[in-house]
Structures are given as C-alpha cells and as structure tokens.
C-alpha cells in the first residue's frame, strides 16, 4: 500500500487541536524498521554521553540502567527485543529514547518529509521539534492515562499492533495516572475513542489531551513532539542559546545569590557584565538574539533540535570528483557578527572569516539543483578554500552526494 498523500496536517488536525488517526500513513517493510532502530542503538552505543532515556522495568523507573547500555553490543543480537532483555535483565520493559534524529539520517529524512513538511508554512517552529522512540512490551503505559504538554505525532512501527485510547474531554480523574485500576474494570473505556494501530499507522494527540497506549507484545513507536512557543518557553530557549553565556567559564562566575547586596543596582549589573558580557539593560535583546540563533539552527536542521551524531559524519569524501546537492529538508543559514561569519550547519554553529564570496557560495548552494567543486571554485576563486568549505559542509551533513559523474572537476 502506498503512503497516504496529505496536503496539510494542520488542516487535518484543526490547527493541532483535534486527535486524528491515519491508517497506513507510512509504508515500510518491517525489516526496514527493525534495521533502522537497531542502527539507532548501535550509534548511541558509540557515544560518550547517552541521550535522554526514560527506563521503566516491571513498572519501576530505573534511570541507573543507562550506565549499562554498552554492556551488550546490539549488533550481536538477531532480534532487537532480545538485546533489550539482555541490557535490562528483565522481560517486561518500556524504554523511551529522545533526540532520535541525531542518530539516524533515515529517521530524519522520514520525519522531515512525512511530518514536519506536511504541517505547512503556517507552523511557527520557534522552539522546534524532537523525535523519540518508545520500545517495549509493557502492556499499559506505565504512568497510565496521561496528557503531554506538547502536541505529538506517533508513527507505529510494529512489529506487533498497539492499542490507543484518547479522550477529547478529560476522563474521570480516578482513572488517570495509575495502571492498577485499568486492569480491574473497563469503565474508563466508555468515554474514550479506541483505535488499534498497525505498523505504518500514525496518530496525532493534541497537547493536554488525555491518552493511553497498550502494547501486548514487543513493538516500537516513533514520536515527534512539537514544543509550544509560549512566552516562558521562548525566554528559556533564548537564554540557553545566548552565545555570550555559552562562552563563559562558569568556574569564574562567583555571584552569591544569598547576599542581597549583590543583587542591587550597579553591583549586580557589574557582575553580570563582567561574567556574561552584557548589561542587565540589554538582557531582553540578548535573549532575543539567542532565540534568533536557535531558530537559525532549527532551519539548518529541518526543524529538529540537536544535531547529527559525529559518528554519522563521513570525512572520507571525493570532493574533487563528485557532484553535491543541499541536504533535503535543510538549509545552510548564516549571519555576520563582529566581523566574522557565523554558519549554521545542521544544528551546529561554526565561525569563519567574513567573506562576501562565502555568502555568495552559501546562497548558490541553497538554490542549486546540484553543484561541483568547479562550480564553487568559480565563485570563491580559491581552490583550497573551496575544498575546505565543501568538506566542512559535507562532513556536517549540510550537503550530500548527488552523483559521481566526474564531469565537473577543476581539471576540465
């Protein structure tokens, strides 16, 4: 069965306010799903730091098990479920892994094409989207009937089916946040809409809409969360992306919040200025600039927070003999700052010497169907700089191979 063609997911969901189910929205072979999610685990196992994990084993949260995620190589197991059982040392589990697009270009391509792009131009992704997967055979969701603070799209990947119940009006509070009562009676189902999700189905759940999942056998569900851009979230995001803050050595910051004298007038302003590089009167503009930088990162990475894992990067390229194209569903962004050019490549920030020719190169790449070393060298007028720039763009997944025609080299 072919993928369902959706013109606009915003219209389908009444501007993200109404639950919606699409049967057979994604058409993929079950073996493809298994391979894709196994590769995610394999990439995670190569990282120094594990991504955010929510680990629930036999209805108990066990965050310390993340330290054992490398005890068994996932590549040694024929079935992903067996690897989870070996890792967790239990048969009943529910594991949520965040930031999945950082670890899989296949998942990034699928979610940008089939979810983010289908939301249409009216969606303002100021805060961004995140991808996560729920692995398990856990029966009812361990925290029972619940609601999320962000709207979510769930693509069920199988191999077994999954049940979902959702409520357009809040259910009886006696049934929320617990699982014991769900097994003892079925009254909680009366006001809910029930759908059996098969592999390839997608469901949308609005923010604050109560829902419950039931997984009788091992399966994987892929989620995309859209973070609401409410004022508090905007401020927090701007703060966390202020470049001045990121460059500070926090060991040199010695503000004592217990001493009220330090919080008054000039003394406080001096401390902030010395530590972070701006006056308290400029905090608002600094937050705004941080939010702008965050938004440029999002645009460079298809709307997803984070950036591809460095283990995915391929630096052994044949720049001289290949043609390239802009990575699908991304855009190279840039800005001028203090005489430097700041480039935003797939959620990462790079600084280079300001050069009008580099700006022309970026604009050309963002709009060209495909290009080569020879094409870019004609703009930059410097072969060495051209090679280094293309190598940087390719290594950090902003451009990808278009062909190996070898007809566009500098030796023509």
mmCIF file of C-alpha atoms in Angstrom:
data_model
loop_
_atom_site.group_PDB
_atom_site.id
_atom_site.type_symbol
_atom_site.label_atom_id
_atom_site.label_comp_id
_atom_site.label_asym_id
_atom_site.label_seq_id
_atom_site.Cartn_x
_atom_site.Cartn_y
_atom_site.Cartn_z
ATOM 1 C CA UNK A 1 0.000 0.000 0.000
ATOM 2 C CA UNK A 2 1.360 3.443 -0.905
ATOM 3 C CA UNK A 3 1.940 6.288 1.536
ATOM 4 C CA UNK A 4 -1.163 8.376 2.132
ATOM 5 C CA UNK A 5 -0.900 11.791 0.458
ATOM 6 C CA UNK A 6 -1.690 14.551 2.962
ATOM 7 C CA UNK A 7 -1.893 18.131 1.761
ATOM 8 C CA UNK A 8 -1.631 19.752 5.193
ATOM 9 C CA UNK A 9 -1.504 18.122 8.623
ATOM 10 C CA UNK A 10 -2.528 21.406 10.256
ATOM 11 C CA UNK A 11 -5.836 21.304 8.397
ATOM 12 C CA UNK A 12 -6.288 17.604 9.172
ATOM 13 C CA UNK A 13 -5.835 18.251 12.898
ATOM 14 C CA UNK A 14 -7.827 21.504 13.040
ATOM 15 C CA UNK A 15 -4.661 23.505 13.768
ATOM 16 C CA UNK A 16 -3.304 20.862 16.146
ATOM 17 C CA UNK A 17 -6.432 20.851 18.328
ATOM 18 C CA UNK A 18 -8.191 17.590 17.352
ATOM 19 C CA UNK A 19 -6.973 13.976 17.586
ATOM 20 C CA UNK A 20 -6.608 12.231 14.253
ATOM 21 C CA UNK A 21 -5.642 8.760 13.006
ATOM 22 C CA UNK A 22 -4.210 7.933 9.578
ATOM 23 C CA UNK A 23 -4.166 4.257 8.605
ATOM 24 C CA UNK A 24 -1.093 3.093 6.658
ATOM 25 C CA UNK A 25 0.397 6.579 6.624
ATOM 26 C CA UNK A 26 3.936 5.202 6.228
ATOM 27 C CA UNK A 27 4.610 2.213 4.004
ATOM 28 C CA UNK A 28 7.807 0.496 5.106
ATOM 29 C CA UNK A 29 8.885 -3.110 5.352
ATOM 30 C CA UNK A 30 9.060 -4.381 8.933
ATOM 31 C CA UNK A 31 12.644 -5.447 8.332
ATOM 32 C CA UNK A 32 13.468 -1.847 7.363
ATOM 33 C CA UNK A 33 12.033 -0.607 10.655
ATOM 34 C CA UNK A 34 13.997 -3.174 12.653
ATOM 35 C CA UNK A 35 17.233 -2.309 10.862
ATOM 36 C CA UNK A 36 16.664 1.438 11.268
ATOM 37 C CA UNK A 37 16.059 1.262 15.015
ATOM 38 C CA UNK A 38 18.895 -1.202 15.560
ATOM 39 C CA UNK A 39 21.222 1.275 13.849
ATOM 40 C CA UNK A 40 19.970 3.958 16.262
ATOM 41 C CA UNK A 41 21.009 1.827 19.243
ATOM 42 C CA UNK A 42 24.342 1.000 17.596
ATOM 43 C CA UNK A 43 25.067 4.704 17.097
ATOM 44 C CA UNK A 44 24.019 5.535 20.663
ATOM 45 C CA UNK A 45 26.426 2.887 21.926
ATOM 46 C CA UNK A 46 29.282 4.732 20.223
ATOM 47 C CA UNK A 47 28.604 7.995 22.065
ATOM 48 C CA UNK A 48 30.467 9.263 25.089
ATOM 49 C CA UNK A 49 27.196 10.581 26.513
ATOM 50 C CA UNK A 50 23.918 8.722 26.218
ATOM 51 C CA UNK A 51 20.817 10.626 25.038
ATOM 52 C CA UNK A 52 17.957 11.323 27.464
ATOM 53 C CA UNK A 53 16.394 7.996 28.467
ATOM 54 C CA UNK A 54 13.267 7.045 30.401
ATOM 55 C CA UNK A 55 13.685 3.445 31.573
ATOM 56 C CA UNK A 56 10.788 1.587 33.156
ATOM 57 C CA UNK A 57 11.230 -2.072 34.092
ATOM 58 C CA UNK A 58 8.389 -4.047 35.680
ATOM 59 C CA UNK A 59 6.558 -0.780 36.477
ATOM 60 C CA UNK A 60 9.582 0.680 38.250
ATOM 61 C CA UNK A 61 11.681 3.608 36.954
ATOM 62 C CA UNK A 62 15.357 2.626 36.868
ATOM 63 C CA UNK A 63 17.448 5.501 35.462
ATOM 64 C CA UNK A 64 20.764 3.959 36.581
ATOM 65 C CA UNK A 65 20.398 1.235 33.930
ATOM 66 C CA UNK A 66 21.523 3.778 31.307
ATOM 67 C CA UNK A 67 25.051 3.142 32.605
ATOM 68 C CA UNK A 68 24.774 -0.445 31.362
ATOM 69 C CA UNK A 69 23.601 0.356 27.847
ATOM 70 C CA UNK A 70 27.005 -0.650 26.420
ATOM 71 C CA UNK A 71 27.266 -3.965 28.295
ATOM 72 C CA UNK A 72 25.914 -5.872 25.269
ATOM 73 C CA UNK A 73 26.624 -4.950 21.650
ATOM 74 C CA UNK A 74 23.295 -4.622 19.849
ATOM 75 C CA UNK A 75 24.926 -5.947 16.658
ATOM 76 C CA UNK A 76 25.381 -9.320 18.369
ATOM 77 C CA UNK A 77 21.612 -9.884 18.580
ATOM 78 C CA UNK A 78 19.370 -11.035 15.764
ATOM 79 C CA UNK A 79 16.267 -9.505 17.358
ATOM 80 C CA UNK A 80 16.182 -6.078 18.999
ATOM 81 C CA UNK A 81 13.856 -7.295 21.740
ATOM 82 C CA UNK A 82 16.496 -9.825 22.853
ATOM 83 C CA UNK A 83 19.078 -7.062 23.178
ATOM 84 C CA UNK A 84 16.734 -5.038 25.396
ATOM 85 C CA UNK A 85 16.143 -8.060 27.640
ATOM 86 C CA UNK A 86 19.892 -8.649 27.910
ATOM 87 C CA UNK A 87 20.533 -4.983 28.724
ATOM 88 C CA UNK A 88 17.699 -4.604 31.262
ATOM 89 C CA UNK A 89 17.866 -8.166 32.652
ATOM 90 C CA UNK A 90 14.060 -8.323 32.596
ATOM 91 C CA UNK A 91 11.369 -9.391 30.147
ATOM 92 C CA UNK A 92 8.880 -6.570 30.827
ATOM 93 C CA UNK A 93 10.052 -3.067 29.960
ATOM 94 C CA UNK A 94 9.263 0.328 28.473
ATOM 95 C CA UNK A 95 12.181 2.469 27.275
ATOM 96 C CA UNK A 96 11.894 5.956 25.762
ATOM 97 C CA UNK A 97 14.903 7.383 23.895
ATOM 98 C CA UNK A 98 14.934 11.081 22.942
ATOM 99 C CA UNK A 99 16.642 13.026 20.118
ATOM 100 C CA UNK A 100 16.424 10.158 17.595
ATOM 101 C CA UNK A 101 17.121 12.313 14.538
ATOM 102 C CA UNK A 102 20.605 12.871 15.993
ATOM 103 C CA UNK A 103 21.375 9.185 15.467
ATOM 104 C CA UNK A 104 19.658 8.256 12.218
ATOM 105 C CA UNK A 105 19.554 10.063 8.891
ATOM 106 C CA UNK A 106 16.848 7.630 7.729
ATOM 107 C CA UNK A 107 14.580 8.720 10.577
ATOM 108 C CA UNK A 108 15.462 12.367 9.962
ATOM 109 C CA UNK A 109 14.513 12.025 6.284
ATOM 110 C CA UNK A 110 11.267 10.234 7.073
ATOM 111 C CA UNK A 111 10.105 12.634 9.785
ATOM 112 C CA UNK A 112 11.018 15.845 7.985
ATOM 113 C CA UNK A 113 9.295 14.640 4.802
ATOM 114 C CA UNK A 114 6.240 12.971 6.328
ATOM 115 C CA UNK A 115 5.577 15.105 9.416
ATOM 116 C CA UNK A 116 7.361 18.475 9.580
ATOM 117 C CA UNK A 117 6.983 19.401 5.902
ATOM 118 C CA UNK A 118 3.350 18.263 5.865
ATOM 119 C CA UNK A 119 2.483 20.754 8.598
ATOM 120 C CA UNK A 120 2.671 23.592 6.089
ATOM 121 C CA UNK A 121 4.156 27.061 6.178
ATOM 122 C CA UNK A 122 1.747 28.330 8.852
ATOM 123 C CA UNK A 123 3.545 26.371 11.582
ATOM 124 C CA UNK A 124 5.962 28.541 13.559
ATOM 125 C CA UNK A 125 8.672 26.238 14.875
ATOM 126 C CA UNK A 126 10.258 28.789 17.218
ATOM 127 C CA UNK A 127 11.143 26.129 19.774
ATOM 128 C CA UNK A 128 11.500 23.178 17.424
ATOM 129 C CA UNK A 129 10.571 19.531 17.251
ATOM 130 C CA UNK A 130 12.079 16.447 18.837
ATOM 131 C CA UNK A 131 11.918 12.812 17.807
ATOM 132 C CA UNK A 132 11.763 9.911 20.232
ATOM 133 C CA UNK A 133 11.038 6.199 20.222
ATOM 134 C CA UNK A 134 9.173 4.058 22.719
ATOM 135 C CA UNK A 135 10.460 0.483 22.818
ATOM 136 C CA UNK A 136 8.729 -2.193 24.843
ATOM 137 C CA UNK A 137 6.245 -4.933 25.611
ATOM 138 C CA UNK A 138 4.881 -3.213 28.699
ATOM 139 C CA UNK A 139 1.107 -3.591 28.456
ATOM 140 C CA UNK A 140 -0.468 -0.290 29.510
ATOM 141 C CA UNK A 141 1.660 2.855 29.533
ATOM 142 C CA UNK A 142 3.488 2.667 32.911
ATOM 143 C CA UNK A 143 2.115 6.055 34.036
ATOM 144 C CA UNK A 144 -1.438 5.236 32.979
ATOM 145 C CA UNK A 145 -3.887 7.639 31.356
ATOM 146 C CA UNK A 146 -1.952 10.875 30.962
ATOM 147 C CA UNK A 147 -1.562 14.090 28.984
ATOM 148 C CA UNK A 148 1.527 15.689 27.445
ATOM 149 C CA UNK A 149 2.482 19.363 27.450
ATOM 150 C CA UNK A 150 3.222 19.322 23.721
ATOM 151 C CA UNK A 151 1.303 18.078 20.654
ATOM 152 C CA UNK A 152 2.650 14.755 19.395
ATOM 153 C CA UNK A 153 2.536 12.649 16.233
ATOM 154 C CA UNK A 154 3.012 8.915 16.819
ATOM 155 C CA UNK A 155 4.005 6.577 13.981
ATOM 156 C CA UNK A 156 3.573 2.959 14.984
ATOM 157 C CA UNK A 157 6.394 0.820 13.597
ATOM 158 C CA UNK A 158 5.453 -2.633 14.898
ATOM 159 C CA UNK A 159 6.145 -5.456 14.604
ATOM 160 C CA UNK A 160 3.110 -6.126 16.841
ATOM 161 C CA UNK A 161 -0.037 -3.971 16.944
ATOM 162 C CA UNK A 162 -0.660 -1.353 19.612
ATOM 163 C CA UNK A 163 -3.931 -0.113 21.169
ATOM 164 C CA UNK A 164 -4.531 3.545 21.842
ATOM 165 C CA UNK A 165 -7.365 5.256 23.694
ATOM 166 C CA UNK A 166 -7.762 9.018 23.626
ATOM 167 C CA UNK A 167 -10.227 11.424 25.190
ATOM 168 C CA UNK A 168 -11.470 14.626 23.578
ATOM 169 C CA UNK A 169 -12.872 15.588 27.000
ATOM 170 C CA UNK A 170 -10.975 14.844 30.252
ATOM 171 C CA UNK A 171 -11.752 11.392 31.731
ATOM 172 C CA UNK A 172 -12.722 10.700 35.334
ATOM 173 C CA UNK A 173 -9.741 11.716 37.491
ATOM 174 C CA UNK A 174 -9.997 8.438 39.412
ATOM 175 C CA UNK A 175 -8.600 6.652 36.347
ATOM 176 C CA UNK A 176 -5.681 8.946 35.482
ATOM 177 C CA UNK A 177 -2.019 8.481 36.398
ATOM 178 C CA UNK A 178 -2.249 4.834 37.505
ATOM 179 C CA UNK A 179 -2.340 1.383 35.906
ATOM 180 C CA UNK A 180 -3.755 -0.890 38.637
ATOM 181 C CA UNK A 181 -7.330 0.298 38.138
ATOM 182 C CA UNK A 182 -7.104 -0.187 34.363
ATOM 183 C CA UNK A 183 -6.933 -3.957 34.787
ATOM 184 C CA UNK A 184 -9.682 -4.164 37.402
ATOM 185 C CA UNK A 185 -12.554 -2.708 35.364
ATOM 186 C CA UNK A 186 -13.386 -1.315 31.942
ATOM 187 C CA UNK A 187 -15.490 1.711 32.882
ATOM 188 C CA UNK A 188 -12.631 4.042 31.974
ATOM 189 C CA UNK A 189 -13.015 2.987 28.319
ATOM 190 C CA UNK A 190 -16.581 4.227 27.995
ATOM 191 C CA UNK A 191 -15.780 7.864 27.194
ATOM 192 C CA UNK A 192 -12.679 7.123 25.108
ATOM 193 C CA UNK A 193 -12.054 6.606 21.399
ATOM 194 C CA UNK A 194 -10.243 3.311 20.829
ATOM 195 C CA UNK A 195 -8.032 2.548 17.810
ATOM 196 C CA UNK A 196 -5.844 -0.463 17.050
ATOM 197 C CA UNK A 197 -2.631 0.838 15.497
ATOM 198 C CA UNK A 198 -0.965 -1.376 12.915
ATOM 199 C CA UNK A 199 2.585 -0.892 11.608
ATOM 200 C CA UNK A 200 2.629 2.236 9.429
ATOM 201 C CA UNK A 201 -0.344 3.942 11.114
ATOM 202 C CA UNK A 202 0.036 7.447 12.538
ATOM 203 C CA UNK A 203 -1.990 9.169 15.247
ATOM 204 C CA UNK A 204 -1.979 12.802 16.384
ATOM 205 C CA UNK A 205 -2.628 13.730 20.029
ATOM 206 C CA UNK A 206 -3.070 17.455 20.882
ATOM 207 C CA UNK A 207 -1.293 18.955 23.875
ATOM 208 C CA UNK A 208 -3.118 18.332 27.163
ATOM 209 C CA UNK A 209 -5.321 15.637 25.549
ATOM 210 C CA UNK A 210 -5.515 12.517 27.708
ATOM 211 C CA UNK A 211 -4.449 9.250 26.100
ATOM 212 C CA UNK A 212 -3.302 5.738 26.908
ATOM 213 C CA UNK A 213 -1.293 3.139 24.984
ATOM 214 C CA UNK A 214 -1.370 -0.631 25.350
ATOM 215 C CA UNK A 215 1.416 -2.809 23.991
ATOM 216 C CA UNK A 216 0.819 -6.567 24.460
ATOM 217 C CA UNK A 217 3.972 -7.654 22.602
ATOM 218 C CA UNK A 218 7.272 -6.036 21.704
ATOM 219 C CA UNK A 219 6.912 -3.062 19.391
ATOM 220 C CA UNK A 220 8.410 0.318 18.574
ATOM 221 C CA UNK A 221 6.534 3.603 18.278
ATOM 222 C CA UNK A 222 8.183 6.686 16.809
ATOM 223 C CA UNK A 223 7.088 10.055 18.168
ATOM 224 C CA UNK A 224 7.500 13.655 17.042
ATOM 225 C CA UNK A 225 6.841 16.304 19.693
ATOM 226 C CA UNK A 226 6.268 19.941 18.727
ATOM 227 C CA UNK A 227 7.315 22.272 21.523
ATOM 228 C CA UNK A 228 4.806 25.102 22.089
ATOM 229 C CA UNK A 229 6.274 28.599 21.729
ATOM 230 C CA UNK A 230 4.648 30.097 24.816
ATOM 231 C CA UNK A 231 6.395 33.110 26.420
ATOM 232 C CA UNK A 232 8.152 31.113 29.150
ATOM 233 C CA UNK A 233 9.483 28.586 26.624
ATOM 234 C CA UNK A 234 10.672 31.389 24.338
ATOM 235 C CA UNK A 235 12.595 33.057 27.173
ATOM 236 C CA UNK A 236 14.174 29.787 28.335
ATOM 237 C CA UNK A 237 15.186 28.905 24.783
ATOM 238 C CA UNK A 238 16.674 32.349 24.183
ATOM 239 C CA UNK A 239 18.627 32.146 27.441
ATOM 240 C CA UNK A 240 20.034 28.724 26.656
ATOM 241 C CA UNK A 241 21.227 29.893 23.230
ATOM 242 C CA UNK A 242 22.936 33.162 24.147
ATOM 243 C CA UNK A 243 26.444 32.905 22.746
ATOM 244 C CA UNK A 244 27.857 35.092 25.497
ATOM 245 C CA UNK A 245 26.652 32.600 28.111
ATOM 246 C CA UNK A 246 27.988 29.607 26.208
ATOM 247 C CA UNK A 247 31.492 31.072 26.101
ATOM 248 C CA UNK A 248 31.720 31.759 29.845
ATOM 249 C CA UNK A 249 33.963 29.706 32.128
ATOM 250 C CA UNK A 250 31.418 29.030 34.854
ATOM 251 C CA UNK A 251 34.159 28.472 37.436
ATOM 252 C CA UNK A 252 34.819 32.238 37.260
ATOM 253 C CA UNK A 253 31.209 33.170 37.996
ATOM 254 C CA UNK A 254 31.002 33.954 41.694
ATOM 255 C CA UNK A 255 27.654 35.646 42.243
ATOM 256 C CA UNK A 256 26.376 34.742 45.692
ATOM 257 C CA UNK A 257 22.616 34.690 45.499
ATOM 258 C CA UNK A 258 22.369 34.613 49.297
ATOM 259 C CA UNK A 259 23.903 38.086 49.580
ATOM 260 C CA UNK A 260 21.196 40.596 48.796
ATOM 261 C CA UNK A 261 23.714 43.420 48.417
ATOM 262 C CA UNK A 262 24.973 41.794 45.215
ATOM 263 C CA UNK A 263 21.517 41.938 43.686
ATOM 264 C CA UNK A 264 21.145 45.691 43.942
ATOM 265 C CA UNK A 265 21.869 48.252 41.259
ATOM 266 C CA UNK A 266 25.335 48.818 39.911
ATOM 267 C CA UNK A 267 26.974 45.919 41.754
ATOM 268 C CA UNK A 268 24.628 43.386 40.182
ATOM 269 C CA UNK A 269 24.960 44.995 36.756
ATOM 270 C CA UNK A 270 28.762 44.932 37.027
ATOM 271 C CA UNK A 271 28.745 41.247 37.956
ATOM 272 C CA UNK A 272 26.551 40.367 35.009
ATOM 273 C CA UNK A 273 28.617 42.494 32.639
ATOM 274 C CA UNK A 274 31.938 41.011 33.807
ATOM 275 C CA UNK A 275 30.656 37.432 33.698
ATOM 276 C CA UNK A 276 28.448 37.403 30.609
ATOM 277 C CA UNK A 277 29.491 40.390 28.528
ATOM 278 C CA UNK A 278 26.293 42.469 28.502
ATOM 279 C CA UNK A 279 24.451 44.927 30.706
ATOM 280 C CA UNK A 280 21.278 43.977 32.540
ATOM 281 C CA UNK A 281 19.513 46.624 30.458
ATOM 282 C CA UNK A 282 20.355 44.520 27.405
ATOM 283 C CA UNK A 283 19.124 41.189 28.740
ATOM 284 C CA UNK A 284 15.986 41.333 26.608
ATOM 285 C CA UNK A 285 17.902 41.865 23.361
ATOM 286 C CA UNK A 286 20.415 39.181 24.367
ATOM 287 C CA UNK A 287 17.602 36.693 24.907
ATOM 288 C CA UNK A 288 16.119 37.682 21.548
ATOM 289 C CA UNK A 289 19.470 37.132 19.798
ATOM 290 C CA UNK A 290 19.767 33.752 21.468
ATOM 291 C CA UNK A 291 16.314 32.839 20.205
ATOM 292 C CA UNK A 292 17.235 34.003 16.687
ATOM 293 C CA UNK A 293 20.342 31.802 16.765
ATOM 294 C CA UNK A 294 18.231 28.873 17.933
ATOM 295 C CA UNK A 295 15.791 29.458 15.087
ATOM 296 C CA UNK A 296 18.650 29.509 12.555
ATOM 297 C CA UNK A 297 19.866 26.195 13.964
ATOM 298 C CA UNK A 298 16.370 24.768 13.536
ATOM 299 C CA UNK A 299 16.150 25.944 9.933
ATOM 300 C CA UNK A 300 19.503 24.321 9.218
ATOM 301 C CA UNK A 301 18.277 21.024 10.681
ATOM 302 C CA UNK A 302 14.793 20.551 9.264
ATOM 303 C CA UNK A 303 13.085 21.940 12.368
ATOM 304 C CA UNK A 304 14.597 19.404 14.808
ATOM 305 C CA UNK A 305 16.553 20.356 17.899
ATOM 306 C CA UNK A 306 20.023 18.894 18.289
ATOM 307 C CA UNK A 307 22.462 17.894 15.553
ATOM 308 C CA UNK A 308 23.561 14.639 13.885
ATOM 309 C CA UNK A 309 25.893 12.482 15.943
ATOM 310 C CA UNK A 310 29.546 12.862 14.993
ATOM 311 C CA UNK A 311 29.732 9.095 14.489
ATOM 312 C CA UNK A 312 27.493 9.618 11.449
ATOM 313 C CA UNK A 313 29.898 12.084 9.873
ATOM 314 C CA UNK A 314 31.818 10.982 6.797
ATOM 315 C CA UNK A 315 35.040 12.871 6.202
ATOM 316 C CA UNK A 316 36.470 10.439 3.613
ATOM 317 C CA UNK A 317 34.912 12.266 0.685
ATOM 318 C CA UNK A 318 35.809 12.516 -3.002
ATOM 319 C CA UNK A 319 35.173 16.236 -3.181
ATOM 320 C CA UNK A 320 37.183 16.656 -6.364
ATOM 321 C CA UNK A 321 35.227 14.167 -8.473
ATOM 322 C CA UNK A 322 31.680 14.335 -7.140
ATOM 323 C CA UNK A 323 28.596 16.474 -7.565
ATOM 324 C CA UNK A 324 26.638 17.511 -4.497
ATOM 325 C CA UNK A 325 23.262 18.911 -3.537
ATOM 326 C CA UNK A 326 21.807 20.590 -0.473
ATOM 327 C CA UNK A 327 20.672 18.057 2.119
ATOM 328 C CA UNK A 328 16.953 17.543 1.621
ATOM 329 C CA UNK A 329 14.691 19.442 4.022
ATOM 330 C CA UNK A 330 17.543 21.618 5.331
ATOM 331 C CA UNK A 331 19.091 24.997 4.573
ATOM 332 C CA UNK A 332 22.512 26.468 5.332
ATOM 333 C CA UNK A 333 21.927 29.589 7.412
ATOM 334 C CA UNK A 334 24.360 32.364 8.285
ATOM 335 C CA UNK A 335 24.758 35.752 9.949
ATOM 336 C CA UNK A 336 27.514 38.354 10.300
ATOM 337 C CA UNK A 337 28.748 39.002 13.825
ATOM 338 C CA UNK A 338 31.682 41.147 14.949
ATOM 339 C CA UNK A 339 33.482 40.857 11.627
ATOM 340 C CA UNK A 340 33.036 37.086 11.495
ATOM 341 C CA UNK A 341 30.642 34.936 9.506
ATOM 342 C CA UNK A 342 28.594 32.537 11.635
ATOM 343 C CA UNK A 343 27.400 29.452 9.742
ATOM 344 C CA UNK A 344 24.592 27.223 10.995
ATOM 345 C CA UNK A 345 25.050 23.652 9.727
ATOM 346 C CA UNK A 346 22.532 21.002 10.816
ATOM 347 C CA UNK A 347 22.083 22.438 14.288
ATOM 348 C CA UNK A 348 25.755 23.307 14.806
ATOM 349 C CA UNK A 349 27.425 26.730 14.787
ATOM 350 C CA UNK A 350 30.714 27.498 13.022
ATOM 351 C CA UNK A 351 32.653 30.770 12.738
ATOM 352 C CA UNK A 352 34.784 31.661 9.715
ATOM 353 C CA UNK A 353 36.426 34.845 8.474
ATOM 354 C CA UNK A 354 33.826 37.112 6.895
ATOM 355 C CA UNK A 355 33.929 36.971 3.111
ATOM 356 C CA UNK A 356 31.288 38.144 0.625
ATOM 357 C CA UNK A 357 32.217 35.253 -1.674
ATOM 358 C CA UNK A 358 31.328 32.729 1.029
ATOM 359 C CA UNK A 359 27.893 34.356 1.305
ATOM 360 C CA UNK A 360 27.512 34.009 -2.459
ATOM 361 C CA UNK A 361 28.571 30.369 -2.202
ATOM 362 C CA UNK A 362 26.020 29.594 0.506
ATOM 363 C CA UNK A 363 23.222 31.290 -1.434
ATOM 364 C CA UNK A 364 24.228 29.364 -4.556
ATOM 365 C CA UNK A 365 24.252 26.007 -2.735
ATOM 366 C CA UNK A 366 20.887 26.717 -1.107
ATOM 367 C CA UNK A 367 19.300 27.239 -4.535
ATOM 368 C CA UNK A 368 21.256 24.994 -6.918
ATOM 369 C CA UNK A 369 19.874 21.659 -8.123
ATOM 370 C CA UNK A 370 23.398 20.276 -7.835
ATOM 371 C CA UNK A 371 26.944 21.644 -7.910
ATOM 372 C CA UNK A 372 30.585 20.600 -8.010
ATOM 373 C CA UNK A 373 33.989 21.700 -6.791
ATOM 374 C CA UNK A 374 34.472 23.517 -10.092
ATOM 375 C CA UNK A 375 31.173 25.427 -9.709
ATOM 376 C CA UNK A 376 32.007 26.623 -6.192
ATOM 377 C CA UNK A 377 35.612 27.438 -7.060
ATOM 378 C CA UNK A 378 34.281 29.771 -9.761
ATOM 379 C CA UNK A 379 32.513 31.732 -7.018
ATOM 380 C CA UNK A 380 35.194 31.643 -4.323
ATOM 381 C CA UNK A 381 38.126 31.996 -6.760
ATOM 382 C CA UNK A 382 40.272 29.931 -4.380
ATOM 383 C CA UNK A 383 40.600 26.167 -4.904
ATOM 384 C CA UNK A 384 41.957 25.423 -1.422
ATOM 385 C CA UNK A 385 39.202 27.407 0.297
ATOM 386 C CA UNK A 386 36.598 25.759 -1.940
ATOM 387 C CA UNK A 387 37.743 22.280 -0.985
ATOM 388 C CA UNK A 388 37.790 23.064 2.732
ATOM 389 C CA UNK A 389 34.353 24.671 2.642
ATOM 390 C CA UNK A 390 32.746 21.784 0.767
ATOM 391 C CA UNK A 391 34.480 19.297 3.042
ATOM 392 C CA UNK A 392 33.028 21.122 6.067
ATOM 393 C CA UNK A 393 29.522 21.219 4.577
ATOM 394 C CA UNK A 394 29.639 17.528 3.644
ATOM 395 C CA UNK A 395 31.172 16.350 6.923
ATOM 396 C CA UNK A 396 28.416 18.034 8.921
ATOM 397 C CA UNK A 397 25.581 16.768 6.718
ATOM 398 C CA UNK A 398 24.540 20.082 5.165
ATOM 399 C CA UNK A 399 25.181 18.748 1.662
ATOM 400 C CA UNK A 400 25.002 15.215 0.289
ATOM 401 C CA UNK A 401 26.238 13.307 -2.728
ATOM 402 C CA UNK A 402 24.240 13.889 -5.909
ATOM 403 C CA UNK A 403 26.329 11.824 -8.346
ATOM 404 C CA UNK A 404 29.826 10.570 -9.153
ATOM 405 C CA UNK A 405 29.752 11.690 -12.783
ATOM 406 C CA UNK A 406 33.324 13.087 -12.547
ATOM 407 C CA UNK A 407 32.428 15.647 -15.221
ATOM 408 C CA UNK A 408 32.746 18.766 -13.097
ATOM 409 C CA UNK A 409 36.298 18.721 -11.726
ATOM 410 C CA UNK A 410 38.815 21.544 -11.826
ATOM 411 C CA UNK A 411 40.832 19.582 -14.368
ATOM 412 C CA UNK A 412 38.208 20.007 -17.139
#
